PDB file of C-alpha atoms in Angstrom:
ATOM      1  CA  UNK A 987      50.453 -42.919 -42.771  1.00  0.00           C
ATOM      2  CA  UNK A 988      47.618 -42.824 -45.304  1.00  0.00           C
ATOM      3  CA  UNK A 989      44.902 -44.402 -43.007  1.00  0.00           C
ATOM      4  CA  UNK A 990      45.811 -41.440 -40.677  1.00  0.00           C
ATOM      5  CA  UNK A 991      45.366 -38.677 -43.083  1.00  0.00           C
ATOM      6  CA  UNK A 992      42.204 -39.613 -44.062  1.00  0.00           C
ATOM      7  CA  UNK A 993      40.651 -39.529 -40.410  1.00  0.00           C
ATOM      8  CA  UNK A 994      41.973 -36.620 -40.401  1.00  0.00           C
ATOM      9  CA  UNK A 995      40.151 -35.777 -43.789  1.00  0.00           C
ATOM     10  CA  UNK A 996      36.577 -37.445 -42.241  1.00  0.00           C
ATOM     11  CA  UNK A 997      36.549 -35.611 -38.931  1.00  0.00           C
ATOM     12  CA  UNK A 998      37.494 -32.116 -40.596  1.00  0.00           C
ATOM     13  CA  UNK A 999      34.613 -33.488 -43.127  1.00  0.00           C
ATOM     14  CA  UNK A1000      31.894 -34.053 -41.152  1.00  0.00           C
ATOM     15  CA  UNK A1001      32.961 -30.906 -38.910  1.00  0.00           C
ATOM     16  CA  UNK A1002      32.124 -28.613 -41.237  1.00  0.00           C
ATOM     17  CA  UNK A1003      28.843 -30.417 -42.656  1.00  0.00           C
ATOM     18  CA  UNK A1004      27.739 -30.389 -39.116  1.00  0.00           C
ATOM     19  CA  UNK A1005      28.536 -26.813 -38.389  1.00  0.00           C
ATOM     20  CA  UNK A1006      27.109 -25.737 -42.038  1.00  0.00           C
ATOM     21  CA  UNK A1007      23.838 -26.586 -40.829  1.00  0.00           C
ATOM     22  CA  UNK A1008      23.587 -25.482 -37.578  1.00  0.00           C
ATOM     23  CA  UNK A1009      24.869 -22.024 -39.109  1.00  0.00           C
ATOM     24  CA  UNK A1010      21.667 -22.817 -41.687  1.00  0.00           C
ATOM     25  CA  UNK A1011      19.632 -23.685 -38.642  1.00  0.00           C
ATOM     26  CA  UNK A1012      20.724 -20.471 -37.069  1.00  0.00           C
ATOM     27  CA  UNK A1013      19.471 -18.266 -40.260  1.00  0.00           C
ATOM     28  CA  UNK A1014      16.376 -19.452 -40.132  1.00  0.00           C
ATOM     29  CA  UNK A1015      16.475 -18.974 -36.574  1.00  0.00           C
ATOM     30  CA  UNK A1016      17.350 -15.420 -37.157  1.00  0.00           C
ATOM     31  CA  UNK A1017      15.449 -15.159 -40.368  1.00  0.00           C
ATOM     32  CA  UNK A1018      12.202 -15.928 -37.745  1.00  0.00           C
ATOM     33  CA  UNK A1019      12.908 -13.530 -35.326  1.00  0.00           C
ATOM     34  CA  UNK A1020      13.763 -10.828 -37.512  1.00  0.00           C
ATOM     35  CA  UNK A1021      10.182 -10.881 -38.994  1.00  0.00           C
ATOM     36  CA  UNK A1022       8.296 -11.375 -35.879  1.00  0.00           C
ATOM     37  CA  UNK A1023       9.621  -7.945 -34.597  1.00  0.00           C
ATOM     38  CA  UNK A1024       9.254  -6.539 -38.354  1.00  0.00           C
ATOM     39  CA  UNK A1025       5.414  -8.120 -38.151  1.00  0.00           C
ATOM     40  CA  UNK A1026       5.302  -6.082 -34.837  1.00  0.00           C
ATOM     41  CA  UNK A1027       7.192  -2.953 -34.968  1.00  0.00           C
ATOM     42  CA  UNK A1028       4.949  -2.151 -38.672  1.00  0.00           C
ATOM     43  CA  UNK A1029       1.584  -2.768 -37.545  1.00  0.00           C
ATOM     44  CA  UNK A1030       2.401  -0.448 -34.780  1.00  0.00           C
ATOM     45  CA  UNK A1031       3.282   1.942 -36.885  1.00  0.00           C
ATOM     46  CA  UNK A1032       0.329   1.282 -39.530  1.00  0.00           C
ATOM     47  CA  UNK A1033      -2.644   1.182 -36.496  1.00  0.00           C
ATOM     48  CA  UNK A1034      -0.239   4.840 -35.420  1.00  0.00           C
ATOM     49  CA  UNK A1035      -0.116   6.221 -39.151  1.00  0.00           C
ATOM     50  CA  UNK A1036      -3.367   4.497 -40.187  1.00  0.00           C
ATOM     51  CA  UNK A1037      -5.933   4.352 -37.606  1.00  0.00           C
ATOM     52  CA  UNK A1038      -8.592   3.484 -40.725  1.00  0.00           C
ATOM     53  CA  UNK A1039      -6.133   0.328 -40.682  1.00  0.00           C
ATOM     54  CA  UNK A1040      -7.338  -0.634 -36.776  1.00  0.00           C
ATOM     55  CA  UNK A1041     -10.916  -1.665 -38.426  1.00  0.00           C
ATOM     56  CA  UNK A1042     -10.291  -3.770 -41.331  1.00  0.00           C
ATOM     57  CA  UNK A1043      -9.413  -6.453 -40.231  1.00  0.00           C
ATOM     58  CA  UNK A1044      -8.312  -7.485 -44.430  1.00  0.00           C
ATOM     59  CA  UNK A1045      -5.886  -4.549 -44.095  1.00  0.00           C
ATOM     60  CA  UNK A1046      -4.859  -5.303 -41.037  1.00  0.00           C
ATOM     61  CA  UNK A1047      -4.178  -8.891 -41.295  1.00  0.00           C
ATOM     62  CA  UNK A1048      -2.597  -8.482 -45.659  1.00  0.00           C
ATOM     63  CA  UNK A1049      -0.761  -5.756 -43.834  1.00  0.00           C
ATOM     64  CA  UNK A1050       1.042  -7.874 -40.992  1.00  0.00           C
ATOM     65  CA  UNK A1051       1.734 -10.507 -43.464  1.00  0.00           C
ATOM     66  CA  UNK A1052       3.469  -8.353 -45.470  1.00  0.00           C
ATOM     67  CA  UNK A1053       5.910  -6.613 -42.667  1.00  0.00           C
ATOM     68  CA  UNK A1054       6.300 -10.637 -41.671  1.00  0.00           C
ATOM     69  CA  UNK A1055       7.677 -11.221 -44.673  1.00  0.00           C
ATOM     70  CA  UNK A1056       9.963  -8.390 -45.492  1.00  0.00           C
ATOM     71  CA  UNK A1057      11.159  -9.864 -42.981  1.00  0.00           C
ATOM     72  CA  UNK A1058      13.187 -12.263 -44.524  1.00  0.00           C
ATOM     73  CA  UNK A1059      14.631 -10.244 -46.278  1.00  0.00           C
ATOM     74  CA  UNK A1060      15.328  -7.524 -44.404  1.00  0.00           C
ATOM     75  CA  UNK A1061      17.573 -10.432 -42.105  1.00  0.00           C
ATOM     76  CA  UNK A1062      19.636 -11.577 -45.717  1.00  0.00           C
ATOM     77  CA  UNK A1063      20.438  -8.642 -46.823  1.00  0.00           C
ATOM     78  CA  UNK A1064      21.682  -7.517 -42.861  1.00  0.00           C
ATOM     79  CA  UNK A1065      23.450 -11.218 -42.669  1.00  0.00           C
ATOM     80  CA  UNK A1066      24.685 -10.506 -46.090  1.00  0.00           C
ATOM     81  CA  UNK A1067      25.910  -6.898 -45.841  1.00  0.00           C
ATOM     82  CA  UNK A1068      27.818  -7.455 -42.184  1.00  0.00           C
ATOM     83  CA  UNK A1069      29.636 -11.119 -43.376  1.00  0.00           C
ATOM     84  CA  UNK A1070      30.167 -11.031 -47.040  1.00  0.00           C
ATOM     85  CA  UNK A1071      31.821 -14.446 -47.072  1.00  0.00           C
ATOM     86  CA  UNK A1072      28.883 -16.152 -46.468  1.00  0.00           C
ATOM     87  CA  UNK A1073      27.808 -16.163 -50.224  1.00  0.00           C
ATOM     88  CA  UNK A1074      31.179 -15.522 -52.982  1.00  0.00           C
ATOM     89  CA  UNK A1075      28.890 -14.731 -55.287  1.00  0.00           C
ATOM     90  CA  UNK A1076      25.984 -13.688 -53.744  1.00  0.00           C
ATOM     91  CA  UNK A1077      22.617 -13.837 -54.254  1.00  0.00           C
ATOM     92  CA  UNK A1078      22.078 -14.661 -57.999  1.00  0.00           C
ATOM     93  CA  UNK A1079      20.180 -11.842 -60.051  1.00  0.00           C
ATOM     94  CA  UNK A1080      20.709 -11.736 -63.394  1.00  0.00           C
ATOM     95  CA  UNK A1081      18.024 -10.979 -66.203  1.00  0.00           C
ATOM     96  CA  UNK A1082      15.501 -13.336 -67.594  1.00  0.00           C
ATOM     97  CA  UNK A1083      15.711 -14.924 -71.044  1.00  0.00           C
ATOM     98  CA  UNK A1084      13.360 -16.757 -72.961  1.00  0.00           C
ATOM     99  CA  UNK A1085      15.526 -19.810 -71.691  1.00  0.00           C
ATOM    100  CA  UNK A1086      14.821 -18.925 -68.191  1.00  0.00           C
ATOM    101  CA  UNK A1087      10.636 -18.007 -68.489  1.00  0.00           C
ATOM    102  CA  UNK A1088      10.344 -21.866 -71.200  1.00  0.00           C
ATOM    103  CA  UNK A1089      11.357 -22.387 -67.021  1.00  0.00           C
ATOM    104  CA  UNK A1090       8.824 -19.972 -65.171  1.00  0.00           C
ATOM    105  CA  UNK A1091       6.234 -21.677 -67.284  1.00  0.00           C
ATOM    106  CA  UNK A1092       6.755 -25.384 -67.039  1.00  0.00           C
ATOM    107  CA  UNK A1093       8.125 -24.826 -62.612  1.00  0.00           C
ATOM    108  CA  UNK A1094       4.529 -22.726 -62.165  1.00  0.00           C
ATOM    109  CA  UNK A1095       2.529 -25.826 -64.684  1.00  0.00           C
ATOM    110  CA  UNK A1096       5.026 -28.286 -62.042  1.00  0.00           C
ATOM    111  CA  UNK A1097       3.391 -26.963 -59.376  1.00  0.00           C
ATOM    112  CA  UNK A1098       0.313 -27.123 -59.740  1.00  0.00           C
ATOM    113  CA  UNK A1099      -0.017 -31.618 -61.184  1.00  0.00           C
ATOM    114  CA  UNK A1100       2.654 -31.635 -58.493  1.00  0.00           C
ATOM    115  CA  UNK A1101      -0.421 -30.399 -55.927  1.00  0.00           C
ATOM    116  CA  UNK A1102      -2.994 -31.233 -57.744  1.00  0.00           C
ATOM    117  CA  UNK A1103      -1.326 -36.046 -57.586  1.00  0.00           C
ATOM    118  CA  UNK A1104      -1.184 -35.081 -54.442  1.00  0.00           C
ATOM    119  CA  UNK A1105      -3.835 -34.007 -52.871  1.00  0.00           C
ATOM    120  CA  UNK A1106      -5.574 -37.095 -55.480  1.00  0.00           C
ATOM    121  CA  UNK A1107      -3.602 -39.599 -53.597  1.00  0.00           C
ATOM    122  CA  UNK A1108      -4.492 -37.950 -50.443  1.00  0.00           C
ATOM    123  CA  UNK A1109      -7.903 -37.831 -50.757  1.00  0.00           C
ATOM    124  CA  UNK A1110      -7.568 -41.230 -52.226  1.00  0.00           C
ATOM    125  CA  UNK A1111      -6.487 -42.832 -49.173  1.00  0.00           C
ATOM    126  CA  UNK A1112      -8.567 -41.005 -46.864  1.00  0.00           C
ATOM    127  CA  UNK A1113      -5.664 -39.210 -45.619  1.00  0.00           C
ATOM    128  CA  UNK A1114      -6.083 -35.986 -43.965  1.00  0.00           C
ATOM    129  CA  UNK A1115      -3.501 -32.366 -44.420  1.00  0.00           C
ATOM    130  CA  UNK A1116      -3.908 -29.339 -42.671  1.00  0.00           C
ATOM    131  CA  UNK A1117      -5.155 -25.586 -43.427  1.00  0.00           C
ATOM    132  CA  UNK A1118      -2.847 -22.717 -43.635  1.00  0.00           C
ATOM    133  CA  UNK A1119      -3.712 -19.586 -41.774  1.00  0.00           C
ATOM    134  CA  UNK A1120      -3.661 -17.206 -44.560  1.00  0.00           C
ATOM    135  CA  UNK A1121      -6.111 -19.687 -46.213  1.00  0.00           C
ATOM    136  CA  UNK A1122      -7.957 -19.956 -42.781  1.00  0.00           C
ATOM    137  CA  UNK A1123      -7.951 -15.799 -42.429  1.00  0.00           C
ATOM    138  CA  UNK A1124      -8.943 -15.470 -46.149  1.00  0.00           C
ATOM    139  CA  UNK A1125     -11.476 -17.552 -45.439  1.00  0.00           C
ATOM    140  CA  UNK A1126     -13.370 -15.627 -42.790  1.00  0.00           C
ATOM    141  CA  UNK A1127     -13.159 -12.781 -44.382  1.00  0.00           C
ATOM    142  CA  UNK A1128     -13.756 -13.462 -47.390  1.00  0.00           C
ATOM    143  CA  UNK A1129     -14.203 -11.035 -49.762  1.00  0.00           C
ATOM    144  CA  UNK A1130     -12.656  -9.864 -53.377  1.00  0.00           C
ATOM    145  CA  UNK A1131     -10.236  -7.337 -51.539  1.00  0.00           C
ATOM    146  CA  UNK A1132      -9.027 -10.360 -49.779  1.00  0.00           C
ATOM    147  CA  UNK A1133      -8.075 -12.676 -52.198  1.00  0.00           C
ATOM    148  CA  UNK A1134      -7.287  -9.501 -54.303  1.00  0.00           C
ATOM    149  CA  UNK A1135      -4.504  -8.364 -51.165  1.00  0.00           C
ATOM    150  CA  UNK A1136      -3.562 -12.077 -51.217  1.00  0.00           C
ATOM    151  CA  UNK A1137      -2.867 -12.427 -54.676  1.00  0.00           C
ATOM    152  CA  UNK A1138      -0.129  -9.264 -55.520  1.00  0.00           C
ATOM    153  CA  UNK A1139       1.312  -9.913 -51.576  1.00  0.00           C
ATOM    154  CA  UNK A1140       1.947 -13.293 -52.594  1.00  0.00           C
ATOM    155  CA  UNK A1141       3.358 -11.522 -56.263  1.00  0.00           C
ATOM    156  CA  UNK A1142       5.165  -8.948 -54.813  1.00  0.00           C
ATOM    157  CA  UNK A1143       6.703 -10.263 -51.547  1.00  0.00           C
ATOM    158  CA  UNK A1144       5.698 -13.394 -50.000  1.00  0.00           C
ATOM    159  CA  UNK A1145       7.673 -14.986 -54.252  1.00  0.00           C
ATOM    160  CA  UNK A1146      10.381 -12.936 -53.566  1.00  0.00           C
ATOM    161  CA  UNK A1147      10.933 -13.024 -49.397  1.00  0.00           C
ATOM    162  CA  UNK A1148      10.598 -16.342 -49.128  1.00  0.00           C
ATOM    163  CA  UNK A1149      13.097 -17.212 -51.722  1.00  0.00           C
ATOM    164  CA  UNK A1150      15.682 -14.849 -51.311  1.00  0.00           C
ATOM    165  CA  UNK A1151      15.664 -16.824 -47.649  1.00  0.00           C
ATOM    166  CA  UNK A1152      15.735 -20.252 -48.780  1.00  0.00           C
ATOM    167  CA  UNK A1153      17.414 -20.590 -52.484  1.00  0.00           C
ATOM    168  CA  UNK A1154      18.859 -17.414 -52.058  1.00  0.00           C
ATOM    169  CA  UNK A1155      21.076 -17.878 -48.369  1.00  0.00           C
ATOM    170  CA  UNK A1156      20.276 -20.776 -47.738  1.00  0.00           C
ATOM    171  CA  UNK A1157      20.839 -23.132 -51.250  1.00  0.00           C
ATOM    172  CA  UNK A1158      23.421 -20.644 -51.903  1.00  0.00           C
ATOM    173  CA  UNK A1159      25.777 -20.891 -48.585  1.00  0.00           C
ATOM    174  CA  UNK A1160      24.347 -25.247 -48.180  1.00  0.00           C
ATOM    175  CA  UNK A1161      26.403 -25.063 -51.717  1.00  0.00           C
ATOM    176  CA  UNK A1162      28.717 -24.573 -50.696  1.00  0.00           C
ATOM    177  CA  UNK A1163      29.439 -27.480 -48.705  1.00  0.00           C
ATOM    178  CA  UNK A1164      27.573 -30.661 -50.149  1.00  0.00           C
ATOM    179  CA  UNK A1165      26.531 -31.409 -53.520  1.00  0.00           C
ATOM    180  CA  UNK A1166      23.604 -29.819 -56.107  1.00  0.00           C
ATOM    181  CA  UNK A1167      21.232 -32.464 -54.782  1.00  0.00           C
ATOM    182  CA  UNK A1168      22.095 -32.438 -51.114  1.00  0.00           C
ATOM    183  CA  UNK A1169      21.894 -28.903 -51.468  1.00  0.00           C
ATOM    184  CA  UNK A1170      18.450 -28.674 -52.705  1.00  0.00           C
ATOM    185  CA  UNK A1171      17.359 -31.538 -50.501  1.00  0.00           C
ATOM    186  CA  UNK A1172      18.298 -29.639 -47.430  1.00  0.00           C
ATOM    187  CA  UNK A1173      16.696 -26.553 -48.214  1.00  0.00           C
ATOM    188  CA  UNK A1174      13.602 -27.503 -49.455  1.00  0.00           C
ATOM    189  CA  UNK A1175      13.649 -30.089 -45.093  1.00  0.00           C
ATOM    190  CA  UNK A1176      13.903 -26.046 -44.274  1.00  0.00           C
ATOM    191  CA  UNK A1177      11.650 -24.699 -46.254  1.00  0.00           C
ATOM    192  CA  UNK A1178       9.192 -26.674 -45.284  1.00  0.00           C
ATOM    193  CA  UNK A1179      10.076 -27.641 -42.011  1.00  0.00           C
ATOM    194  CA  UNK A1180       8.928 -23.121 -41.103  1.00  0.00           C
ATOM    195  CA  UNK A1181       5.522 -23.517 -42.397  1.00  0.00           C
ATOM    196  CA  UNK A1182       4.958 -25.516 -39.498  1.00  0.00           C
ATOM    197  CA  UNK A1183       3.861 -22.012 -37.272  1.00  0.00           C
ATOM    198  CA  UNK A1184       1.420 -21.504 -40.454  1.00  0.00           C
ATOM    199  CA  UNK A1185      -0.684 -24.821 -40.210  1.00  0.00           C
ATOM    200  CA  UNK A1186      -3.337 -25.820 -37.903  1.00  0.00           C
ATOM    201  CA  UNK A1187      -4.589 -29.410 -38.033  1.00  0.00           C
ATOM    202  CA  UNK A1188      -3.623 -32.964 -36.581  1.00  0.00           C
ATOM    203  CA  UNK A1189      -0.991 -34.733 -36.916  1.00  0.00           C
ATOM    204  CA  UNK A1190      -1.299 -35.994 -39.475  1.00  0.00           C
ATOM    205  CA  UNK A1191      -2.755 -33.433 -41.791  1.00  0.00           C
ATOM    206  CA  UNK A1192       0.507 -31.657 -41.104  1.00  0.00           C
ATOM    207  CA  UNK A1193       2.449 -34.293 -41.783  1.00  0.00           C
ATOM    208  CA  UNK A1194       1.447 -34.693 -45.582  1.00  0.00           C
ATOM    209  CA  UNK A1195       0.835 -30.793 -45.991  1.00  0.00           C
ATOM    210  CA  UNK A1196       4.352 -30.143 -44.706  1.00  0.00           C
ATOM    211  CA  UNK A1197       5.555 -32.988 -46.697  1.00  0.00           C
ATOM    212  CA  UNK A1198       4.044 -31.781 -50.284  1.00  0.00           C
ATOM    213  CA  UNK A1199       5.990 -28.400 -49.125  1.00  0.00           C
ATOM    214  CA  UNK A1200       8.907 -30.212 -49.894  1.00  0.00           C
ATOM    215  CA  UNK A1201       7.702 -31.481 -52.631  1.00  0.00           C
ATOM    216  CA  UNK A1202       6.945 -28.462 -53.939  1.00  0.00           C
ATOM    217  CA  UNK A1203      10.012 -27.223 -52.838  1.00  0.00           C
ATOM    218  CA  UNK A1204      12.292 -29.746 -54.299  1.00  0.00           C
ATOM    219  CA  UNK A1205      10.669 -28.125 -57.015  1.00  0.00           C
ATOM    220  CA  UNK A1206      12.136 -24.280 -56.656  1.00  0.00           C
ATOM    221  CA  UNK A1207      15.798 -25.591 -55.608  1.00  0.00           C
ATOM    222  CA  UNK A1208      16.006 -27.463 -59.155  1.00  0.00           C
ATOM    223  CA  UNK A1209      14.730 -24.662 -61.504  1.00  0.00           C
ATOM    224  CA  UNK A1210      17.294 -22.687 -58.542  1.00  0.00           C
ATOM    225  CA  UNK A1211      20.148 -24.607 -59.350  1.00  0.00           C
ATOM    226  CA  UNK A1212      19.924 -25.409 -63.317  1.00  0.00           C
ATOM    227  CA  UNK A1213      19.035 -21.497 -64.562  1.00  0.00           C
ATOM    228  CA  UNK A1214      21.984 -19.133 -62.230  1.00  0.00           C
ATOM    229  CA  UNK A1215      19.375 -17.367 -60.953  1.00  0.00           C
ATOM    230  CA  UNK A1216      16.674 -16.106 -58.026  1.00  0.00           C
ATOM    231  CA  UNK A1217      14.859 -14.601 -60.279  1.00  0.00           C
ATOM    232  CA  UNK A1218      12.798 -17.582 -61.928  1.00  0.00           C
ATOM    233  CA  UNK A1219      11.777 -19.318 -58.337  1.00  0.00           C
ATOM    234  CA  UNK A1220      10.641 -16.412 -57.826  1.00  0.00           C
ATOM    235  CA  UNK A1221       8.226 -15.886 -60.789  1.00  0.00           C
ATOM    236  CA  UNK A1222       7.461 -19.747 -59.285  1.00  0.00           C
ATOM    237  CA  UNK A1223       6.546 -19.457 -55.983  1.00  0.00           C
ATOM    238  CA  UNK A1224       4.880 -15.966 -56.503  1.00  0.00           C
ATOM    239  CA  UNK A1225       2.724 -16.835 -59.368  1.00  0.00           C
ATOM    240  CA  UNK A1226       1.738 -21.033 -58.300  1.00  0.00           C
ATOM    241  CA  UNK A1227       0.935 -19.010 -54.726  1.00  0.00           C
ATOM    242  CA  UNK A1228      -1.136 -16.407 -56.452  1.00  0.00           C
ATOM    243  CA  UNK A1229      -3.543 -19.517 -58.267  1.00  0.00           C
ATOM    244  CA  UNK A1230      -4.327 -20.886 -55.497  1.00  0.00           C
ATOM    245  CA  UNK A1231      -6.000 -18.220 -54.134  1.00  0.00           C
ATOM    246  CA  UNK A1232      -6.801 -16.916 -57.054  1.00  0.00           C
ATOM    247  CA  UNK A1233      -8.037 -20.409 -56.756  1.00  0.00           C
ATOM    248  CA  UNK A1234      -9.790 -20.053 -53.479  1.00  0.00           C
ATOM    249  CA  UNK A1235     -11.321 -16.395 -53.684  1.00  0.00           C
ATOM    250  CA  UNK A1236     -13.313 -17.645 -56.820  1.00  0.00           C
ATOM    251  CA  UNK A1237     -14.531 -21.181 -54.889  1.00  0.00           C
ATOM    252  CA  UNK A1238     -15.282 -18.448 -52.011  1.00  0.00           C
ATOM    253  CA  UNK A1239     -16.355 -15.436 -53.748  1.00  0.00           C
ATOM    254  CA  UNK A1240     -19.149 -17.255 -56.524  1.00  0.00           C
TER     255      UNK A1240
END
């Protein structure tokens, strides 16, 4: 009887594990669809409201990126409003503390160092890397307004919206069914995979960038787990992206 009980428990555990992963895939698919819809509708409304924006590639690109990212947050908000028990504790926000500030500064530094080390390794081994669509577009239409807009976008929209989805919803939900390490690993895998659609280059180059994104996402997931506040990964993520765009701007404009 003990053996049967153990077998049944294993089957139940396996079923719950597979169910949670499938449900996360549904979350991601829903978030992507919502992002595409919000991005499209946002641009249509912008074109109707401001004909001048139609003539500015920079304005249209920044607006499109902003609307698309906001789609993530809209999806998460709608999902949690409809099904509140997905996250019993909700999205974990609280007032930042001095300890959080140390985590934020440390997280930004660790991400920069990690990116530098990985880039150096790829260069040393002559391994190709893909390019992000946003970086390509910014370089093609290089201007102070383009890079300035991307920096603001990173801090106010990209960081918050992507972290609300991947750390707040996905990692938070997986944490109910897996250990902390398991939830961080899976959330980071999904985070890196979604960026596949924004990369251009050879298959090996895309693979290398996805590995980098996975490593960077582990840092964000670990920071969220240890601080229990979404403000920390949001500020780390947004600041890190802003620094990358600032560096890209300085390289292209001066």
